[in-house]
Amino acid sequence: MSALRKVLVVDDDPVVGSSFNRVLSNKGYVVVTAENAAQALEKMREQEYDVVFTDIKMPGMSGIELAEEVKARRPWTPVVIVTGYGSVAHEARAKEVGVSAFLNKPLSPDMIEESAAKAVLESASVAALEPAPVAVAQQGVAGRLLNMALFLAAPFIGLLYALAL
């Protein structure tokens, strides 16, 4: 990897964050940890992440609720559930929310690395397809009116061009 990718690992067990850091830091990732969903959302307000890994069972908000929040705020950010409490119901709910992957603990270093690489690729492909939200927000009313005017004028401009030839 040429550029550092930021990974947010949300788990109330500090060993999990350490494991992700140990595996991914040598592979071109910056690993940031949060102990709960509230802390994770605060960190996401401060900076962008390429992927969020979260446990399901945590004090306060669950990992699936966190995934809902992440997808509502930044739909392009992949979320991967990592849990020791996997069930068919949890997996189905996670898919409904838009979670990219559902991994059961314990994780091997290969599983961590592969899931991070896959999520980053997913994020890059989504980013290539969608316009950057900041650019759309900064466009403003004048830019949108200009785009609308050009859209409406395009058929007439084409007609004038054909008549001129």
PDB file of N, CA and C in Angstrom, residues 1 24 29 51 53 111-123:
ATOM      1  N   MET A   1       0.830  -1.187   0.000  1.00  0.00           N
ATOM      2  CA  MET A   1       0.000   0.000   0.000  1.00  0.00           C
ATOM      3  C   MET A   1       0.869   1.243   0.000  1.00  0.00           C
ATOM      4  N   LEU A  24      -1.871  -4.953  11.509  1.00  0.00           N
ATOM      5  CA  LEU A  24      -2.051  -4.011  10.406  1.00  0.00           C
ATOM      6  C   LEU A  24      -1.034  -2.877  10.332  1.00  0.00           C
ATOM      7  N   TYR A  29      -1.325   0.513   7.533  1.00  0.00           N
ATOM      8  CA  TYR A  29      -2.540   1.016   8.177  1.00  0.00           C
ATOM      9  C   TYR A  29      -2.185   1.767   9.452  1.00  0.00           C
ATOM     10  N   VAL A  51     -12.110   2.234   7.176  1.00  0.00           N
ATOM     11  CA  VAL A  51     -12.933   1.103   7.588  1.00  0.00           C
ATOM     12  C   VAL A  51     -13.116   1.147   9.100  1.00  0.00           C
ATOM     13  N   PHE A  53     -14.065  -1.392  12.281  1.00  0.00           N
ATOM     14  CA  PHE A  53     -14.289  -2.732  12.825  1.00  0.00           C
ATOM     15  C   PHE A  53     -14.928  -2.549  14.189  1.00  0.00           C
ATOM     16  N   MET A 111      -7.013 -13.382   8.799  1.00  0.00           N
ATOM     17  CA  MET A 111      -8.398 -12.905   8.727  1.00  0.00           C
ATOM     18  C   MET A 111      -8.459 -11.392   8.901  1.00  0.00           C
ATOM     19  N   ILE A 112      -7.676 -10.869   9.838  1.00  0.00           N
ATOM     20  CA  ILE A 112      -7.657  -9.421  10.076  1.00  0.00           C
ATOM     21  C   ILE A 112      -7.151  -8.705   8.832  1.00  0.00           C
ATOM     22  N   GLU A 113      -6.028  -9.163   8.305  1.00  0.00           N
ATOM     23  CA  GLU A 113      -5.428  -8.514   7.141  1.00  0.00           C
ATOM     24  C   GLU A 113      -6.329  -8.600   5.906  1.00  0.00           C
ATOM     25  N   GLU A 114      -6.895  -9.764   5.649  1.00  0.00           N
ATOM     26  CA  GLU A 114      -7.760  -9.941   4.478  1.00  0.00           C
ATOM     27  C   GLU A 114      -9.029  -9.102   4.582  1.00  0.00           C
ATOM     28  N   SER A 115      -9.628  -9.056   5.760  1.00  0.00           N
ATOM     29  CA  SER A 115     -10.866  -8.286   5.913  1.00  0.00           C
ATOM     30  C   SER A 115     -10.599  -6.785   5.776  1.00  0.00           C
ATOM     31  N   ALA A 116      -9.454  -6.330   6.270  1.00  0.00           N
ATOM     32  CA  ALA A 116      -9.103  -4.910   6.130  1.00  0.00           C
ATOM     33  C   ALA A 116      -8.862  -4.563   4.661  1.00  0.00           C
ATOM     34  N   ALA A 117      -8.117  -5.404   3.961  1.00  0.00           N
ATOM     35  CA  ALA A 117      -7.839  -5.147   2.549  1.00  0.00           C
ATOM     36  C   ALA A 117      -9.120  -5.147   1.720  1.00  0.00           C
ATOM     37  N   LYS A 118      -9.996  -6.105   1.982  1.00  0.00           N
ATOM     38  CA  LYS A 118     -11.260  -6.195   1.252  1.00  0.00           C
ATOM     39  C   LYS A 118     -12.131  -4.967   1.510  1.00  0.00           C
ATOM     40  N   ALA A 119     -12.202  -4.534   2.773  1.00  0.00           N
ATOM     41  CA  ALA A 119     -13.025  -3.369   3.126  1.00  0.00           C
ATOM     42  C   ALA A 119     -12.475  -2.095   2.494  1.00  0.00           C
ATOM     43  N   VAL A 120     -11.154  -1.953   2.471  1.00  0.00           N
ATOM     44  CA  VAL A 120     -10.550  -0.761   1.861  1.00  0.00           C
ATOM     45  C   VAL A 120     -10.809  -0.745   0.356  1.00  0.00           C
ATOM     46  N   LEU A 121     -10.719  -1.908  -0.284  1.00  0.00           N
ATOM     47  CA  LEU A 121     -11.037  -1.988  -1.720  1.00  0.00           C
ATOM     48  C   LEU A 121     -12.495  -1.611  -1.976  1.00  0.00           C
ATOM     49  N   GLU A 122     -13.388  -2.087  -1.118  1.00  0.00           N
ATOM     50  CA  GLU A 122     -14.808  -1.747  -1.239  1.00  0.00           C
ATOM     51  C   GLU A 122     -15.003  -0.245  -1.095  1.00  0.00           C
ATOM     52  N   SER A 123     -14.322   0.332  -0.122  1.00  0.00           N
ATOM     53  CA  SER A 123     -14.423   1.768   0.121  1.00  0.00           C
ATOM     54  C   SER A 123     -13.925   2.552  -1.085  1.00  0.00           C
TER      55      SER A 123
END
